[in-house]
Coordinates of C-alpha atoms and ligand atoms in Angstrom, one line a residue:
M441 CA -15.6 28.6 -37.6
S442 CA -16.6 30.1 -34.5
T443 CA -15.6 28.2 -31.3
V444 CA -16.7 28.7 -27.6
L445 CA -13.1 30.4 -27.1
D446 CA -14.4 33.3 -29.2
L447 CA -16.7 34.1 -26.5
V448 CA -13.8 34.8 -24.0
R449 CA -13.0 38.6 -23.4
A450 CA -10.6 39.5 -26.2
D451 CA -8.0 40.9 -23.8
L452 CA -7.8 37.6 -22.0
R453 CA -7.4 35.1 -25.0
E454 CA -3.6 35.0 -24.6
F455 CA -3.5 35.7 -20.7
T456 CA -2.2 33.8 -18.0
L457 CA -2.8 35.2 -14.5
Y458 CA 0.4 33.6 -12.9
D459 CA 2.9 30.9 -13.3
A460 CA 2.5 28.8 -10.3
A461 CA 5.9 27.5 -8.6
D462 CA 6.3 23.8 -9.0
S463 CA 4.2 21.9 -6.6
D464 CA 6.5 19.0 -5.7
A465 CA 6.1 18.7 -2.2
A466 CA 8.8 16.2 -1.7
A467 CA 11.7 18.2 -3.2
V468 CA 13.7 20.6 -1.5
R469 CA 11.5 23.6 -1.9
L470 CA 13.8 26.7 -2.1
H471 CA 11.7 28.4 -4.9
A472 CA 8.5 29.8 -3.2
N473 CA 9.8 31.7 -0.4
E474 CA 7.9 29.5 2.4
L475 CA 9.3 29.0 5.9
P476 CA 11.2 25.7 6.1
W477 CA 9.7 24.6 9.4
R478 CA 5.9 23.3 9.9
P479 CA 3.8 25.4 12.2
E480 CA 3.2 24.0 15.8
G481 CA 0.7 21.1 15.8
D482 CA 0.9 20.6 12.1
A483 CA 0.7 16.8 11.3
G484 CA -0.9 16.7 7.9
E485 CA 0.7 15.2 5.0
R486 CA 1.7 18.3 3.2
G487 CA 3.2 20.7 5.6
L488 CA 1.0 23.8 6.2
N489 CA 4.1 26.0 5.8
R490 CA 4.0 24.8 2.0
Y491 CA 1.6 26.3 -0.5
P492 CA -1.1 24.1 -1.3
E493 CA -1.2 21.9 -4.4
P494 CA -2.3 24.4 -7.3
R495 CA -4.8 22.2 -8.9
P496 CA -5.5 19.1 -6.3
A497 CA -5.2 16.1 -8.7
A498 CA -6.5 13.4 -6.6
L499 CA -9.7 15.3 -5.6
R500 CA -10.2 16.5 -9.2
R501 CA -9.9 12.9 -10.5
R502 CA -12.3 11.6 -7.6
L503 CA -14.9 14.3 -8.4
A504 CA -14.6 14.1 -12.1
K505 CA -15.6 10.3 -11.8
R506 CA -18.4 11.1 -9.5
Y507 CA -19.8 13.7 -12.0
G508 CA -19.2 11.4 -15.1
V509 CA -16.7 13.4 -16.8
E510 CA -13.1 13.7 -17.7
Q511 CA -10.5 15.4 -15.3
T512 CA -9.7 17.9 -18.1
Q513 CA -13.4 18.9 -17.8
L514 CA -13.4 19.9 -14.3
L515 CA -11.8 23.0 -12.1
L516 CA -12.1 23.0 -8.5
T517 CA -12.9 26.4 -7.1
R518 CA -13.5 28.1 -3.5
G519 CA -17.3 27.0 -3.6
S520 CA -19.5 27.8 -6.6
D521 CA -19.5 31.4 -5.8
D522 CA -16.0 31.5 -7.0
G523 CA -16.9 29.7 -10.1
I524 CA -19.7 32.2 -10.8
D525 CA -17.4 35.1 -10.4
L526 CA -14.6 33.5 -12.5
L527 CA -17.0 32.8 -15.4
V528 CA -18.3 36.4 -15.4
R529 CA -14.8 37.8 -15.2
T530 CA -13.5 35.6 -17.9
F531 CA -16.4 36.0 -20.5
C532 CA -17.9 39.7 -19.7
A533 CA -15.9 42.7 -20.7
A534 CA -17.0 45.5 -18.3
G535 CA -19.5 48.2 -19.8
Q536 CA -19.8 46.0 -23.0
D537 CA -21.1 42.5 -22.3
R538 CA -24.4 41.2 -20.7
V539 CA -25.6 38.6 -18.4
L540 CA -29.0 36.9 -18.7
I541 CA -30.7 35.5 -15.5
C542 CA -34.1 33.8 -15.0
T543 CA -35.7 35.5 -12.0
P544 CA -36.4 34.7 -9.2
C545 CA -32.9 33.1 -8.8
F546 CA -29.8 33.0 -6.6
G547 CA -28.5 36.4 -6.1
M548 CA -24.8 35.7 -6.7
Y549 CA -25.3 35.8 -10.5
A550 CA -26.5 39.5 -10.5
G551 CA -23.9 40.2 -7.8
A552 CA -20.9 38.9 -9.9
A553 CA -22.2 40.7 -13.0
R554 CA -22.5 44.0 -11.0
L555 CA -19.0 43.6 -9.8
Q556 CA -17.7 42.9 -13.3
G557 CA -19.6 46.0 -14.8
A558 CA -21.6 43.6 -17.0
A559 CA -25.3 44.4 -17.7
I560 CA -28.0 42.2 -16.5
D561 CA -31.0 41.1 -18.5
E562 CA -33.9 39.0 -16.9
A563 CA -36.2 36.3 -18.4
P564 CA -38.4 35.8 -15.6
L565 CA -39.6 32.2 -15.0
D566 CA -43.3 31.6 -15.3
A567 CA -45.0 32.2 -11.9
G568 CA -48.1 30.6 -13.4
S569 CA -46.5 27.2 -13.7
D570 CA -44.7 27.0 -10.5
F571 CA -41.6 28.8 -11.8
D572 CA -40.9 26.5 -14.7
L573 CA -38.4 27.4 -17.3
D574 CA -39.6 28.3 -20.9
A575 CA -36.8 28.0 -23.5
D576 CA -38.6 30.3 -25.7
T577 CA -38.8 33.1 -23.2
V578 CA -34.9 32.7 -22.6
G579 CA -34.2 32.6 -26.3
E580 CA -36.3 35.8 -27.0
A581 CA -34.2 37.6 -24.1
L582 CA -30.9 36.8 -25.6
T583 CA -29.1 39.9 -27.3
D584 CA -25.9 40.4 -29.2
G585 CA -24.2 41.3 -26.0
T586 CA -25.3 38.2 -24.0
K587 CA -22.2 36.1 -22.8
L588 CA -23.7 34.0 -20.0
I589 CA -26.9 32.7 -19.3
F590 CA -27.3 31.5 -15.7
L591 CA -29.9 28.8 -15.1
C592 CA -30.3 27.3 -11.6
S593 CA -31.6 23.7 -11.5
P594 CA -33.1 22.9 -8.9
N595 CA -33.6 26.6 -8.7
N596 CA -32.9 28.6 -5.5
P597 CA -35.2 29.9 -4.1
T598 CA -38.2 28.3 -5.8
G599 CA -37.2 24.7 -5.7
T600 CA -38.1 24.0 -9.2
V601 CA -36.0 21.6 -11.5
F602 CA -35.8 22.3 -15.0
Q603 CA -36.4 19.8 -17.9
R604 CA -33.4 18.4 -19.9
A605 CA -35.4 19.3 -23.1
Q606 CA -35.8 22.9 -22.2
L607 CA -32.0 23.2 -21.2
A608 CA -30.9 21.6 -24.5
R609 CA -33.1 24.0 -26.4
I610 CA -31.5 26.8 -24.7
C611 CA -27.8 25.5 -25.5
V612 CA -29.0 25.3 -29.3
A613 CA -30.6 28.9 -29.3
A614 CA -27.1 30.2 -27.5
E615 CA -25.0 28.2 -29.9
G616 CA -22.0 30.3 -30.9
R617 CA -23.4 33.3 -29.0
A618 CA -23.3 32.5 -25.2
L619 CA -22.4 30.1 -22.6
V620 CA -25.3 28.5 -20.7
V621 CA -24.3 27.8 -17.0
V622 CA -26.4 25.4 -15.2
D623 CA -26.0 25.7 -11.4
E624 CA -26.7 22.2 -10.1
A625 CA -26.0 23.2 -6.2
Y626 CA -28.9 21.0 -5.2
I627 CA -29.1 18.3 -7.9
E628 CA -28.4 15.6 -5.4
F629 CA -31.9 16.1 -3.8
S630 CA -33.7 16.1 -7.1
S631 CA -35.7 13.3 -8.8
L632 CA -33.8 14.2 -12.1
P633 CA -30.3 13.4 -12.8
S634 CA -27.6 15.7 -13.4
I635 CA -27.1 17.0 -17.0
T636 CA -23.1 16.8 -17.0
D637 CA -23.7 14.1 -19.9
M638 CA -25.1 16.8 -22.0
L639 CA -21.7 18.4 -22.0
A640 CA -20.7 15.8 -24.8
E641 CA -23.2 17.5 -26.9
F642 CA -23.0 21.1 -26.3
D643 CA -19.7 22.9 -26.1
N644 CA -21.4 26.1 -24.6
L645 CA -22.7 24.2 -21.6
V646 CA -21.2 24.9 -18.1
V647 CA -22.4 23.0 -15.1
L648 CA -21.8 24.0 -11.6
R649 CA -21.5 21.4 -8.7
T650 CA -20.6 22.1 -5.1
L651 CA -19.7 20.2 -1.8
S652 CA -21.5 22.8 0.2
K653 CA -25.2 21.4 0.1
A654 CA -25.5 17.9 -0.3
Y655 CA -22.2 16.9 0.9
G656 CA -22.6 19.0 4.0
L657 CA -19.1 20.8 3.5
A658 CA -20.2 24.5 3.2
G659 CA -17.4 25.4 5.9
I660 CA -14.5 24.2 3.6
R661 CA -15.8 26.1 0.4
L662 CA -15.3 23.7 -2.4
G663 CA -17.0 23.8 -5.7
A664 CA -16.2 22.7 -9.3
V665 CA -17.0 24.3 -12.6
V666 CA -17.6 21.3 -15.2
A667 CA -17.5 22.1 -18.8
G668 CA -15.8 21.3 -22.3
K669 CA -12.1 21.1 -21.8
S670 CA -11.4 24.3 -23.9
V671 CA -13.6 26.4 -21.4
I672 CA -11.8 24.7 -18.4
G673 CA -8.5 25.5 -20.1
V674 CA -9.1 29.1 -20.0
L675 CA -10.5 29.2 -16.6
N676 CA -7.6 27.3 -15.5
R677 CA -5.3 30.0 -16.7
I678 CA -7.2 32.8 -14.9
L679 CA -7.9 31.2 -11.6
T680 CA -5.7 32.2 -8.7
P681 CA -2.6 30.0 -8.4
Y682 CA -3.4 28.3 -4.9
P683 CA -7.0 28.9 -4.4
L684 CA -7.7 25.9 -2.1
P685 CA -6.3 25.5 1.3
S686 CA -4.5 22.1 1.8
A687 CA -6.7 21.3 4.9
C688 CA -9.9 21.9 3.0
V689 CA -8.8 19.6 0.1
D690 CA -7.8 16.9 2.6
I691 CA -11.1 17.0 4.2
A692 CA -12.9 17.2 0.9
Y693 CA -11.0 14.0 -0.2
Q694 CA -12.1 12.1 2.8
A695 CA -15.6 13.0 2.7
T696 CA -16.2 12.1 -0.9
G697 CA -14.9 8.8 -1.1
E698 CA -17.0 5.7 -2.2
D699 CA -17.1 4.6 1.6
A700 CA -18.9 7.8 2.4
L701 CA -21.4 7.7 -0.3
G702 CA -23.8 5.2 1.4
S703 CA -24.5 7.2 4.5
L704 CA -24.6 10.5 2.3
K705 CA -27.2 8.9 0.4
E706 CA -29.1 8.0 3.3
K707 CA -29.0 11.5 4.5
W708 CA -30.3 12.7 1.2
A709 CA -33.2 10.3 1.3
T710 CA -33.9 11.7 4.9
I711 CA -34.0 15.2 3.8
I712 CA -36.2 14.3 0.7
A713 CA -38.6 12.5 3.2
E714 CA -38.4 15.5 5.5
R715 CA -39.1 18.1 2.8
R716 CA -42.4 16.3 1.9
N717 CA -43.4 16.1 5.7
L718 CA -42.5 19.9 6.1
S719 CA -44.5 20.9 3.0
V720 CA -47.6 18.9 4.0
A721 CA -47.4 20.4 7.6
L722 CA -46.9 24.0 6.3
E723 CA -49.9 23.4 4.1
G724 CA -52.1 22.7 7.2
I725 CA -51.0 26.0 9.0
P726 CA -53.6 28.8 8.7
A727 CA -50.9 31.6 8.3
V728 CA -49.4 29.5 5.1
V729 CA -51.0 30.6 2.0
R730 CA -49.4 27.9 -0.1
T731 CA -46.0 26.0 -0.8
W732 CA -44.5 25.2 -4.0
P733 CA -43.1 21.5 -5.0
S734 CA -39.5 21.4 -4.2
E735 CA -36.7 19.3 -5.7
A736 CA -34.1 20.9 -3.3
N737 CA -33.4 20.9 0.4
F738 CA -35.7 23.8 1.2
V739 CA -39.3 24.8 0.6
L740 CA -40.7 27.9 -0.7
A741 CA -43.7 29.0 1.5
K742 CA -46.0 32.0 0.8
M743 CA -47.3 33.4 4.1
N744 CA -50.1 35.9 4.8
D745 CA -47.2 38.1 6.4
A746 CA -43.7 36.8 5.9
R747 CA -42.0 39.5 8.0
T748 CA -44.1 38.8 11.2
A749 CA -43.4 35.0 10.6
A750 CA -39.8 35.4 10.2
A751 CA -39.5 37.6 13.2
L752 CA -41.4 35.4 15.6
A753 CA -39.3 32.6 14.4
R754 CA -36.2 34.6 15.1
R755 CA -37.5 35.4 18.6
H756 CA -37.7 31.6 19.3
G757 CA -34.2 31.2 18.0
Y758 CA -35.2 29.8 14.5
L759 CA -33.7 31.5 11.1
V760 CA -35.7 31.3 8.1
R761 CA -35.0 33.2 5.0
E762 CA -37.5 36.1 4.2
L763 CA -37.7 36.9 0.4
H764 CA -38.4 40.2 -1.4
G765 CA -39.4 41.4 -4.9
P766 CA -41.6 38.9 -6.7
L767 CA -41.4 36.5 -3.8
S768 CA -42.2 39.0 -1.1
D769 CA -44.4 37.5 1.4
C770 CA -42.5 34.2 1.0
L771 CA -40.1 32.3 3.3
R772 CA -37.7 29.9 2.1
I773 CA -37.2 27.2 4.8
T774 CA -34.2 24.7 4.8
V775 CA -35.2 21.3 5.7
G776 CA -33.7 20.5 9.0
T777 CA -33.8 17.5 11.2
A778 CA -37.1 16.1 12.0
D779 CA -37.0 18.0 15.5
E780 CA -35.9 21.0 14.0
N781 CA -38.6 21.1 11.4
A782 CA -41.4 20.3 14.0
G783 CA -39.9 23.0 16.3
L784 CA -40.4 25.6 13.5
L785 CA -43.8 24.3 12.6
D786 CA -45.0 24.7 16.2
I787 CA -43.8 28.3 16.2
L788 CA -45.7 29.0 12.8
R789 CA -49.0 27.2 14.2
G790 CA -48.9 30.3 16.7
L791 CA -49.5 32.9 14.1
R792 CA -52.7 34.5 13.3
A793 CA -54.3 33.3 10.0
Ligands
PLP1721 C1 -25.6 27.8 -2.0 C2 -25.7 28.1 -3.6 C3 -24.5 28.0 -4.2 C4 -23.2 28.4 -3.3 O1 -22.3 27.5 -3.4 P1 -20.8 27.5 -2.7 O2 -20.4 26.4 -3.4 O3 -21.1 27.3 -1.3 O4 -20.3 28.7 -3.0 C5 -24.4 28.2 -5.5 N1 -25.5 28.3 -6.2 C6 -26.6 28.0 -5.7 C7 -27.9 28.1 -6.3 C8 -26.8 28.0 -4.2 O5 -28.0 28.0 -3.7

């Protein structure tokens, strides 16, 4: 019977990157070539002279609970970017295997594939239906070499959230052939729930979560790969031994407690309300051709001249993201505070229609 582990690169099936030193911080540590004294000003729990905990247990327990999975189903990484890279390196043999992406999407999937020497196939989202996902299109684009299918929901940069039924159909189509990686970087801003509960049904499903967006912790680089325990087991053997700095783990732990959740949820509600205000206001600006409905913390707007709009915003000290390729003449605008959004809108109102 084929298992999901048969998809792992053949040369990595028995491989462990490094046998990390025992991490007991209370013991007398004469085994890791650390300096025995703390650096000046270090008052943290675990001295910064010590290597961090290899796989931080308390944070892992907390996030597993938050995401509704077992601890054995979660691996903490340096942001989702690290998780994406790890997945590509683990499952795609260079010069042989392929990655399928649903464009327009987040650029790191193709970037990580290029770095690894994996070929990239595209199954474009349907521009005629606000970039919705069609499971049949994805199924038809699967080839024998496809090892990973990346789907981003809500999608960056379109803001589209994909229906569970479509994602489930793709998992079925890819069964025994490829992993389906659903990147939920923006799911906290969406009206649909996470699909981590579908992990119980599909052993080829992988979900990516991050603290960078909704938790406001982009600066500490903390993400999670959530998957079946055999996939997590393999990734765990291949991830570097001490990926997460102790200080970052401490901050993440503090910022993700139950006590912090109330005020976070208020912030998410504020962003969702401001997203609506921003979209409505943009639609009223002559230089804006249209916007798309968004389930993330940004709005995609088609402009009559995106380059000029972005340059004008830049001159006034505002950064917006100008897009290219199929979305040329579009801007991706992050939802800021009400004042920040109003400031940008004023600038865009000054553009010629
Ligand atoms: C921002 C973003 C990420 C990056 O997350 P990090 O955890 O900061 O690496 C991942 N996926 C998508 C779609 C993003 O937009």
